[in-house]
PDB file of N, CA, C and O in Angstrom:
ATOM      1  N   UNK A 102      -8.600  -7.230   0.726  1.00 94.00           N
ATOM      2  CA  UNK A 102      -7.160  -7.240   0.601  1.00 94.00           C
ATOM      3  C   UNK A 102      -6.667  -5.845   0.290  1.00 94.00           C
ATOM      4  O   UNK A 102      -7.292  -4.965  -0.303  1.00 94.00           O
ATOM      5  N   UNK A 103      -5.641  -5.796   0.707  1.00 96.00           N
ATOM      6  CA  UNK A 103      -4.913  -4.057   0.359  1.00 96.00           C
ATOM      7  C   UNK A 103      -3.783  -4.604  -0.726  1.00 96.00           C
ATOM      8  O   UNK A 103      -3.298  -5.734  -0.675  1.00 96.00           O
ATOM      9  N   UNK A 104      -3.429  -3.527  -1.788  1.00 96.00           N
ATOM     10  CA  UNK A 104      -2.811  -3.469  -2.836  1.00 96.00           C
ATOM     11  C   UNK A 104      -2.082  -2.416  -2.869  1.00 96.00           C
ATOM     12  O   UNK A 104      -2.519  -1.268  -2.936  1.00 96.00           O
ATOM     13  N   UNK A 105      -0.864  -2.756  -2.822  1.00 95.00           N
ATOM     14  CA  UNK A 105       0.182  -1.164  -2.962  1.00 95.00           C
ATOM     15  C   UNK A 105       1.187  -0.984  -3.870  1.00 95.00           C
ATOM     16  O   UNK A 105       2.163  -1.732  -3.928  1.00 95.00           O
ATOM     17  N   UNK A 106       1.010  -0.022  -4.596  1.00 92.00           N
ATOM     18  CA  UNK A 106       2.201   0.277  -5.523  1.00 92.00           C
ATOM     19  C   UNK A 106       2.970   1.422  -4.762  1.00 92.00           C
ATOM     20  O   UNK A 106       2.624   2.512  -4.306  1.00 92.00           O
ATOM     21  N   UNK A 107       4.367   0.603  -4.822  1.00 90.00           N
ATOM     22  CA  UNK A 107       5.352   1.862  -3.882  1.00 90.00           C
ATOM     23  C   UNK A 107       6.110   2.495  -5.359  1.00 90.00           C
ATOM     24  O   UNK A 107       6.292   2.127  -6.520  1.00 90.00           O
ATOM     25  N   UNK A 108       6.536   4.203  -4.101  1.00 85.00           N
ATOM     26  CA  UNK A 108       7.549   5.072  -5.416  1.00 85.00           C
ATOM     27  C   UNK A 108       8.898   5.219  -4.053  1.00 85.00           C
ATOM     28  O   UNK A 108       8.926   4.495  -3.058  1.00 85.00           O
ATOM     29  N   UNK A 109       9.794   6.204  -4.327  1.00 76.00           N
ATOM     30  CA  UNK A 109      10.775   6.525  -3.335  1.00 76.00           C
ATOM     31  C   UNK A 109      10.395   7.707  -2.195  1.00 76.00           C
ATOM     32  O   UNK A 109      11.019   8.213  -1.262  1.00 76.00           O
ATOM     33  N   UNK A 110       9.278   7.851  -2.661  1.00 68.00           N
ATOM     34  CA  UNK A 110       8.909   8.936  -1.879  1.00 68.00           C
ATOM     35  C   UNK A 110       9.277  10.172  -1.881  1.00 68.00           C
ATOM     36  O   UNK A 110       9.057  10.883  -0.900  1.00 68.00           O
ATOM     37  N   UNK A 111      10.195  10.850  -3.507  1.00 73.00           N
ATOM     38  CA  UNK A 111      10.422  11.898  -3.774  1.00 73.00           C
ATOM     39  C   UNK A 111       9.809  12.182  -5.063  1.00 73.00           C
ATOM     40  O   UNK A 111       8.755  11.654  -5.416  1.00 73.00           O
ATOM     41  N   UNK A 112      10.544  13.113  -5.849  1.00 76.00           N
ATOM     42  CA  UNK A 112       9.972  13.425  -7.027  1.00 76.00           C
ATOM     43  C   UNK A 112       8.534  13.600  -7.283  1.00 76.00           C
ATOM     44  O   UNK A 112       7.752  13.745  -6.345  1.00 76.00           O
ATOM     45  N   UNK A 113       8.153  13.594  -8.502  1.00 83.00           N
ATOM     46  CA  UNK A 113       6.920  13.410  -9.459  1.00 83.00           C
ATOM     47  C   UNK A 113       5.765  12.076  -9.125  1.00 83.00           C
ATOM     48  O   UNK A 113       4.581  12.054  -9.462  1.00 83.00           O
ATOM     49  N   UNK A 114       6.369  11.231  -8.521  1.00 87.00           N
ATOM     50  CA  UNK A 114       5.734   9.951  -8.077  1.00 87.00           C
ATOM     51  C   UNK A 114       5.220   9.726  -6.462  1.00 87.00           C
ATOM     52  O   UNK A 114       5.783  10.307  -5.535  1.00 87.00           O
ATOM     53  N   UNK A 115       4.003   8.743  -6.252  1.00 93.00           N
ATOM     54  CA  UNK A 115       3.515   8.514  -5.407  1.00 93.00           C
ATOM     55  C   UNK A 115       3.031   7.528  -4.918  1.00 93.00           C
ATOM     56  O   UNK A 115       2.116   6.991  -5.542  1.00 93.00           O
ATOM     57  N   UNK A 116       3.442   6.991  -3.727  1.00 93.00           N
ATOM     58  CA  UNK A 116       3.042   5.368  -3.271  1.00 93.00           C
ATOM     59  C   UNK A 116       1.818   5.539  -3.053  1.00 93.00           C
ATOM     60  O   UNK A 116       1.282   6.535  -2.567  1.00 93.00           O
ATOM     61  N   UNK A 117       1.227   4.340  -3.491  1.00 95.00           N
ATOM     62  CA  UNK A 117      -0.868   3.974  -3.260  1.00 95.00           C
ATOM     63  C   UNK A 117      -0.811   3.099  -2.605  1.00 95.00           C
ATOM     64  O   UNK A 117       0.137   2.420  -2.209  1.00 95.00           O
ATOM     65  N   UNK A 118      -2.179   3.049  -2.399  1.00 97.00           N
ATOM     66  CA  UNK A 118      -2.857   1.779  -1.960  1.00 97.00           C
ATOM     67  C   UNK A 118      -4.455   1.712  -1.948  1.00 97.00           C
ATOM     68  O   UNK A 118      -5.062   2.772  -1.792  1.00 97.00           O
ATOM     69  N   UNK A 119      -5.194   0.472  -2.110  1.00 97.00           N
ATOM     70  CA  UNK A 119      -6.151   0.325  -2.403  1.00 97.00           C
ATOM     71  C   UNK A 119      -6.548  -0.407  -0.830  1.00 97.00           C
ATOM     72  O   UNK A 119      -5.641  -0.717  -0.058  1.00 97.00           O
ATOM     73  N   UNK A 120      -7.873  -0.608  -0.519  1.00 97.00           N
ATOM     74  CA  UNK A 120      -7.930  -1.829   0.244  1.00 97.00           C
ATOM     75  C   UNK A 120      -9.790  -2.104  -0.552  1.00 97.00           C
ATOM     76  O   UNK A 120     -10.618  -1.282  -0.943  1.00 97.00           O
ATOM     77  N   UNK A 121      -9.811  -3.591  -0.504  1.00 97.00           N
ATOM     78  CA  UNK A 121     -10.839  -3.909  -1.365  1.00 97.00           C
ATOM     79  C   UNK A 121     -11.543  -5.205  -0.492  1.00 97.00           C
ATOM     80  O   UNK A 121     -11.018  -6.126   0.133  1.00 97.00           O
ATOM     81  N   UNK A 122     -12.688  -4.919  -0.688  1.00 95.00           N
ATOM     82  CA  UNK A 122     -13.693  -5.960   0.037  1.00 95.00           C
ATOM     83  C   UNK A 122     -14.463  -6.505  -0.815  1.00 95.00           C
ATOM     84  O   UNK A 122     -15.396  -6.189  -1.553  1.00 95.00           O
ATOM     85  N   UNK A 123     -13.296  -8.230  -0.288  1.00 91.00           N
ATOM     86  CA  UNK A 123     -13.679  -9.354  -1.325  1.00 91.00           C
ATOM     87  C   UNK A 123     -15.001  -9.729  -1.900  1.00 91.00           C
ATOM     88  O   UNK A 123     -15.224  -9.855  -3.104  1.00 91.00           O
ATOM     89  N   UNK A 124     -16.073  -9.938  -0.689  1.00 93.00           N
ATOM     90  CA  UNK A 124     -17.435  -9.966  -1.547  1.00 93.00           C
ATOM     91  C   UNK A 124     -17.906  -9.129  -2.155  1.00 93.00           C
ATOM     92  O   UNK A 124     -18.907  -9.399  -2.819  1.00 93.00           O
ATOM     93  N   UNK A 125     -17.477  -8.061  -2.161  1.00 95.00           N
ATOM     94  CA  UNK A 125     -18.317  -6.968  -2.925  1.00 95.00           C
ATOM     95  C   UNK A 125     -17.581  -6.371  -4.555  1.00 95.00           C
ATOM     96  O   UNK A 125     -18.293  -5.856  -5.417  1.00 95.00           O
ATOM     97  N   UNK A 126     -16.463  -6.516  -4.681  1.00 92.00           N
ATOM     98  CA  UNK A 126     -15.332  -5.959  -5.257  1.00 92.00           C
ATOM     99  C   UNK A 126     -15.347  -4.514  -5.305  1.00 92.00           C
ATOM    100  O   UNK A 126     -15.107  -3.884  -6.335  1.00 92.00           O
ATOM    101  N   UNK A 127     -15.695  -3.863  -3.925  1.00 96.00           N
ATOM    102  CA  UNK A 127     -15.591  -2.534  -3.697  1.00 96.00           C
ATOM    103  C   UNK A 127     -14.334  -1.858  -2.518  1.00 96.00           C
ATOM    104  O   UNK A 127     -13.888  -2.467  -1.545  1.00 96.00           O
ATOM    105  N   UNK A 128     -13.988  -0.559  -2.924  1.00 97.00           N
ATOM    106  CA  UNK A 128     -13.176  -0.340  -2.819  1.00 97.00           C
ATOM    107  C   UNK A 128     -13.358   0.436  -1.844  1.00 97.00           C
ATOM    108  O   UNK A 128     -14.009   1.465  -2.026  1.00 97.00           O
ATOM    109  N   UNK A 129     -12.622   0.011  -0.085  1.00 96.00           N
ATOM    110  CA  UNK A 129     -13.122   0.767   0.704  1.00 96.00           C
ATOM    111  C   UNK A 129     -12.569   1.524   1.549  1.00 96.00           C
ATOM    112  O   UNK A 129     -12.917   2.034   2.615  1.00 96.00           O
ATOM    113  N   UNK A 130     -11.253   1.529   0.650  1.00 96.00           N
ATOM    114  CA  UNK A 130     -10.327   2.935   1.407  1.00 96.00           C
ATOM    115  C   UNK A 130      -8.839   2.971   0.498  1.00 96.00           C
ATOM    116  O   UNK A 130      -8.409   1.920   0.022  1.00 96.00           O
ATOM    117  N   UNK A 131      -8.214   4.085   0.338  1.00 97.00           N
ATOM    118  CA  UNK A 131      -7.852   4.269  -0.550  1.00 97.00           C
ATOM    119  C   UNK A 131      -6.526   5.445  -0.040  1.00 97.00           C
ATOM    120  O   UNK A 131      -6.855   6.346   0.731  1.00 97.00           O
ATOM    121  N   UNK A 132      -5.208   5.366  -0.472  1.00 97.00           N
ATOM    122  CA  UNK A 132      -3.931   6.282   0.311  1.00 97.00           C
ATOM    123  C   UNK A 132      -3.324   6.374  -1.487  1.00 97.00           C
ATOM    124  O   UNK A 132      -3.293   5.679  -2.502  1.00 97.00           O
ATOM    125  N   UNK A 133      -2.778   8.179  -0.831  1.00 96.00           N
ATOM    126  CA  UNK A 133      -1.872   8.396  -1.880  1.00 96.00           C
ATOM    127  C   UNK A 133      -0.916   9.109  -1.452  1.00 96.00           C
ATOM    128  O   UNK A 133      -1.433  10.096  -0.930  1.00 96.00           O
ATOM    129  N   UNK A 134       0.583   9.185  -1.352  1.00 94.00           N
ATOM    130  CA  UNK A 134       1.585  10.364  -0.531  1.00 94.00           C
ATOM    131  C   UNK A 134       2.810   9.715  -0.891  1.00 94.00           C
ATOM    132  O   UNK A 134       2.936   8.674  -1.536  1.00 94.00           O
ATOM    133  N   UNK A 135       4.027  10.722  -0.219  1.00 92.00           N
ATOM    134  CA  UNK A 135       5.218  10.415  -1.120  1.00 92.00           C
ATOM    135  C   UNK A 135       5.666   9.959   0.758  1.00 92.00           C
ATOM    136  O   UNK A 135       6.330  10.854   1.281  1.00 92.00           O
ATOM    137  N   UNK A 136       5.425   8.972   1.518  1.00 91.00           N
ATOM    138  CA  UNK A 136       6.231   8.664   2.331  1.00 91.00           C
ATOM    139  C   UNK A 136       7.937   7.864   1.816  1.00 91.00           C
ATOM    140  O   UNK A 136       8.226   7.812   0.620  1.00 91.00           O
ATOM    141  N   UNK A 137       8.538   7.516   2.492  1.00 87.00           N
ATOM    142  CA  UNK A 137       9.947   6.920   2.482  1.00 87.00           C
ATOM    143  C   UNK A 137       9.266   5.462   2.220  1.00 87.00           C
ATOM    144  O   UNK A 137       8.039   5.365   2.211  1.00 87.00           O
ATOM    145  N   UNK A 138      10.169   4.247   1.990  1.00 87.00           N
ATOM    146  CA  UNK A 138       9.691   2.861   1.690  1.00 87.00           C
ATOM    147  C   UNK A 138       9.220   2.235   3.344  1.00 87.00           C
ATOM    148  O   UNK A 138       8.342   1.440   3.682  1.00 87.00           O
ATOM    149  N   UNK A 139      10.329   3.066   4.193  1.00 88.00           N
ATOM    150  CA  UNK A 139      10.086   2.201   5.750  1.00 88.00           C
ATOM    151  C   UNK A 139       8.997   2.980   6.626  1.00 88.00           C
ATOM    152  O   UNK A 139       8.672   2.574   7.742  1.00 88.00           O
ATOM    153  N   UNK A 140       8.489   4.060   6.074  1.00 92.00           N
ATOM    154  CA  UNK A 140       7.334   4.633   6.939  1.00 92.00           C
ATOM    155  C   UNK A 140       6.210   4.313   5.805  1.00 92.00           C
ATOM    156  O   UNK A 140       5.004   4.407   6.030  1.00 92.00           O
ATOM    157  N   UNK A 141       6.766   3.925   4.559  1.00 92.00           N
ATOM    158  CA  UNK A 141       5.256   3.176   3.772  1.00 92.00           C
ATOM    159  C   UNK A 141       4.924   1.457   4.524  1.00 92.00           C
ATOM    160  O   UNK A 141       3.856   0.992   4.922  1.00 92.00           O
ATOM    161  N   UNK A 142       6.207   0.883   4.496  1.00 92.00           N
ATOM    162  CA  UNK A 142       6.021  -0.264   4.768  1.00 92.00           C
ATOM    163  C   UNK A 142       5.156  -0.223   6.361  1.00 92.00           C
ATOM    164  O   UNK A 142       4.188  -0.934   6.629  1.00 92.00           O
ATOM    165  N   UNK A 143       5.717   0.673   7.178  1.00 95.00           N
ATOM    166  CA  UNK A 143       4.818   0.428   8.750  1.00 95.00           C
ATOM    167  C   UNK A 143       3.286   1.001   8.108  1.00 95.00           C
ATOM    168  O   UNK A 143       2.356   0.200   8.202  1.00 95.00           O
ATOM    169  N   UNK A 144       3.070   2.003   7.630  1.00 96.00           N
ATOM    170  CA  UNK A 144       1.646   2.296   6.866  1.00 96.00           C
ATOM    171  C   UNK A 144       0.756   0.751   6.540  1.00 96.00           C
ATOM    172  O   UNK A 144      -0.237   0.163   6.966  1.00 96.00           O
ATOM    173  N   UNK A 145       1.581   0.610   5.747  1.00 95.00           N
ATOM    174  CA  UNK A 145       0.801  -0.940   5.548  1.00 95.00           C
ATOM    175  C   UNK A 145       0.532  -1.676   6.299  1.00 95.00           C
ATOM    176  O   UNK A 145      -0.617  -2.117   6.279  1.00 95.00           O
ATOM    177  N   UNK A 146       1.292  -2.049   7.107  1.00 95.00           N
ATOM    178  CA  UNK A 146       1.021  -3.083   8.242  1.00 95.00           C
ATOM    179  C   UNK A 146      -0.003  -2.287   8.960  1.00 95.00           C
ATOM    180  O   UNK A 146      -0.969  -3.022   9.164  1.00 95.00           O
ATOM    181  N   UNK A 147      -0.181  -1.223   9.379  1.00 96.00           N
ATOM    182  CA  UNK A 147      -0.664  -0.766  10.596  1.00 96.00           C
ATOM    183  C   UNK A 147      -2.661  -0.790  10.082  1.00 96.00           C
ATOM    184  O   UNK A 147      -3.650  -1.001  10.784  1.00 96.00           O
ATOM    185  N   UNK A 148      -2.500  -0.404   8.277  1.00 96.00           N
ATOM    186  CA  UNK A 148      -3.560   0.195   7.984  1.00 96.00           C
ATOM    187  C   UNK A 148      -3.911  -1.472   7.621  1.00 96.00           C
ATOM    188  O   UNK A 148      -5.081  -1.799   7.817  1.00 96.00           O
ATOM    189  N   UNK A 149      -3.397  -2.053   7.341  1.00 95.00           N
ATOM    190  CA  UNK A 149      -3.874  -3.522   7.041  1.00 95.00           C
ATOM    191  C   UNK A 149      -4.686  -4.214   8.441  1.00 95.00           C
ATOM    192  O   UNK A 149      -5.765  -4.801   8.358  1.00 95.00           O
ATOM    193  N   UNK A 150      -4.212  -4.085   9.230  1.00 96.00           N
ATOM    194  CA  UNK A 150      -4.645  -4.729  10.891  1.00 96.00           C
ATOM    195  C   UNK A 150      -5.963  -4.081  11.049  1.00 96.00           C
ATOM    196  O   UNK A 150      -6.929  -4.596  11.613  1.00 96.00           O
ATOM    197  N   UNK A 151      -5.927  -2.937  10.518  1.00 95.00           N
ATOM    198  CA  UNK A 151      -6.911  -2.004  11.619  1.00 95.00           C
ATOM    199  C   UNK A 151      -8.342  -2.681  10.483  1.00 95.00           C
ATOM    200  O   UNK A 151      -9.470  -2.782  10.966  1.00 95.00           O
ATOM    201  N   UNK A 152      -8.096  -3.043   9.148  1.00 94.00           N
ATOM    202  CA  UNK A 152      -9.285  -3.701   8.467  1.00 94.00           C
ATOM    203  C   UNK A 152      -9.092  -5.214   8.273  1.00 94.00           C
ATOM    204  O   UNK A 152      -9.109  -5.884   7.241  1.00 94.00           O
ATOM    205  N   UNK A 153      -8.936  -5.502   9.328  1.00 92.00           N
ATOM    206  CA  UNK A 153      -9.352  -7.211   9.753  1.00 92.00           C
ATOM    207  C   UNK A 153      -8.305  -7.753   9.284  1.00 92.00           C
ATOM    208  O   UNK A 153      -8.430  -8.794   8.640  1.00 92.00           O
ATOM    209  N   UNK A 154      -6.914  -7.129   9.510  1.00 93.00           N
ATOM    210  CA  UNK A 154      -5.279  -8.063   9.373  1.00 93.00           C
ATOM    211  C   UNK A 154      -6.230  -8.772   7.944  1.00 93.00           C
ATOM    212  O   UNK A 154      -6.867  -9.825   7.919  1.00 93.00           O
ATOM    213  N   UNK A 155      -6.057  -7.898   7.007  1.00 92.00           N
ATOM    214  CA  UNK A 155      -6.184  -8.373   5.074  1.00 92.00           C
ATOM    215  C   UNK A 155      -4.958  -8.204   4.677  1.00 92.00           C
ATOM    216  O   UNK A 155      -3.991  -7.493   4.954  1.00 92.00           O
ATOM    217  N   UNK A 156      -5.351  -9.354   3.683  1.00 93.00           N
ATOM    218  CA  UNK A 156      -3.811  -9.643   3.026  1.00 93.00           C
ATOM    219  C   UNK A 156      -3.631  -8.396   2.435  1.00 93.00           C
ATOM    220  O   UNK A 156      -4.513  -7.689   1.948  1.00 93.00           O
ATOM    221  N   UNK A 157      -2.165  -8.115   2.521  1.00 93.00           N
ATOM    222  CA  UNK A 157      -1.693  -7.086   1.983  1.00 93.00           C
ATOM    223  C   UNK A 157      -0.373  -7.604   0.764  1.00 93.00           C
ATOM    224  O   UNK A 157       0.635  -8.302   0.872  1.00 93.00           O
ATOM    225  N   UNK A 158      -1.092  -6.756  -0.513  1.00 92.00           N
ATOM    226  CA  UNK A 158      -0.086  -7.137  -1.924  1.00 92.00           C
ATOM    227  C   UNK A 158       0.637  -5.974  -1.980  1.00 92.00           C
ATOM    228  O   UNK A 158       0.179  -4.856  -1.742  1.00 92.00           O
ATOM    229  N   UNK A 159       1.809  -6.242  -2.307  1.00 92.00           N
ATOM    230  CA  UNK A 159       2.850  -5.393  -2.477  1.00 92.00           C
ATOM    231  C   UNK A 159       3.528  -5.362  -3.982  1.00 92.00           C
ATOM    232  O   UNK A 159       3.778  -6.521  -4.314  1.00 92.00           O
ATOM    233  N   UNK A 160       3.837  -4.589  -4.812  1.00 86.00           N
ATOM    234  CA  UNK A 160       4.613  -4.967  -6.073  1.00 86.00           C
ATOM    235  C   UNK A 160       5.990  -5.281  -5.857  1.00 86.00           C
ATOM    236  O   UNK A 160       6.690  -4.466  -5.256  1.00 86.00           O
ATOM    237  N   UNK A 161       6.406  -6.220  -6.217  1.00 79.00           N
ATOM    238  CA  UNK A 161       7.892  -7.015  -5.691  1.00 79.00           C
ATOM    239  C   UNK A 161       9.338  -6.736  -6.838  1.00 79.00           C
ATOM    240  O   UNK A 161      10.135  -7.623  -7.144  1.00 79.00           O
ATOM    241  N   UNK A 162       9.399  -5.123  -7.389  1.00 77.00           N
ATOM    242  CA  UNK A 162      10.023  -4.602  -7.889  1.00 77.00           C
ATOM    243  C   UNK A 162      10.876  -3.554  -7.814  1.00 77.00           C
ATOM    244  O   UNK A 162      10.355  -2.471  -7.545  1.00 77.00           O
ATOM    245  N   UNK A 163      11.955  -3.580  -7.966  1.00 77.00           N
ATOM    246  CA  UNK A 163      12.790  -1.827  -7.313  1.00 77.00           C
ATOM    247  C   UNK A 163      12.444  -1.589  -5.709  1.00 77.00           C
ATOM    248  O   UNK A 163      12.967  -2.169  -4.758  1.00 77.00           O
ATOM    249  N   UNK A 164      11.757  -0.911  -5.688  1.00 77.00           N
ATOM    250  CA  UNK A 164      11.321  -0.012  -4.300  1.00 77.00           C
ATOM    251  C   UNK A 164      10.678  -0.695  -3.027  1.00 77.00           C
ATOM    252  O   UNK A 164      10.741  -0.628  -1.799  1.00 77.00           O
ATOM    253  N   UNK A 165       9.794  -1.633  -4.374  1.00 79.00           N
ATOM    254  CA  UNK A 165       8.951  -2.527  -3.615  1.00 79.00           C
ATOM    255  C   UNK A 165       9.587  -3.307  -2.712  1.00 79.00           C
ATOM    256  O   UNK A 165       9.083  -3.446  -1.597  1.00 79.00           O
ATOM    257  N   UNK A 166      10.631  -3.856  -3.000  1.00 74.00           N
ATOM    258  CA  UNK A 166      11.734  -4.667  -2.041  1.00 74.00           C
ATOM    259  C   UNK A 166      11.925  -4.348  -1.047  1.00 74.00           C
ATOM    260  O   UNK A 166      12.088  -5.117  -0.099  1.00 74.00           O
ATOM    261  N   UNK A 167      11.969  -2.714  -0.975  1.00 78.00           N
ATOM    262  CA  UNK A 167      12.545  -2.252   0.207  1.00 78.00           C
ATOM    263  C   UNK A 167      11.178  -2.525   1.347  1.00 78.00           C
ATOM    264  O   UNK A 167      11.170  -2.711   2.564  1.00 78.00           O
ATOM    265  N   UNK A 168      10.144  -2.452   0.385  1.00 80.00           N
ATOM    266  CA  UNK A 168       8.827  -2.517   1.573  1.00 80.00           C
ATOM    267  C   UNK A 168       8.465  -3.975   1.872  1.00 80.00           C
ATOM    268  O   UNK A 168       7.786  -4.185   2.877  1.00 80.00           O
ATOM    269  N   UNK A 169       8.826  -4.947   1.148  1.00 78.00           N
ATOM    270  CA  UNK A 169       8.638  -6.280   1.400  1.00 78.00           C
ATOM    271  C   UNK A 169       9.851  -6.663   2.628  1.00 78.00           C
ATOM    272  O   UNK A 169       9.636  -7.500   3.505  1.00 78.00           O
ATOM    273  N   UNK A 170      10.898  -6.035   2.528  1.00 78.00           N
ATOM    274  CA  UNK A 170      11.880  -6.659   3.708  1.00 78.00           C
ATOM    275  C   UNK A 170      11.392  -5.576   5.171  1.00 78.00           C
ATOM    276  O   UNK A 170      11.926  -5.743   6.267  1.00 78.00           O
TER     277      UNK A 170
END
């Protein structure tokens, strides 16, 4: 599954993401950068597909919204 904490993509702060493979609980790829919420949100989708369309978690707060819609 991939895990992302979004920022605005300016300032001091930086959107992540994890992607993690369930049987193992290892961690097998890993993003850090100040994109916008709508070139994070296509990030996700795109980087989610390419490792076997995994669920992708999003934090559903402030910014995060913008990447969930």
């Amino acid at each position: 599954f991939l895990s992302a904490d979004v920022a605005r993509g300016d300032g001091q702060d930086y959107s992540t993401f994890l992607i993690f493979k369930l049987e193992t609980d290892e961690v097998v790829a890993e993003y850090k950068g100040k994109p916008t919420p709508d070139i994070f949100a296509n990030l996700l989708a795109q980087t989610g597909k390419e490792f076997g369309d995994c669920m992708v978690v999003v934090e559903n707060n402030s910014v995060g919204w913008a990447v969930l819609n």
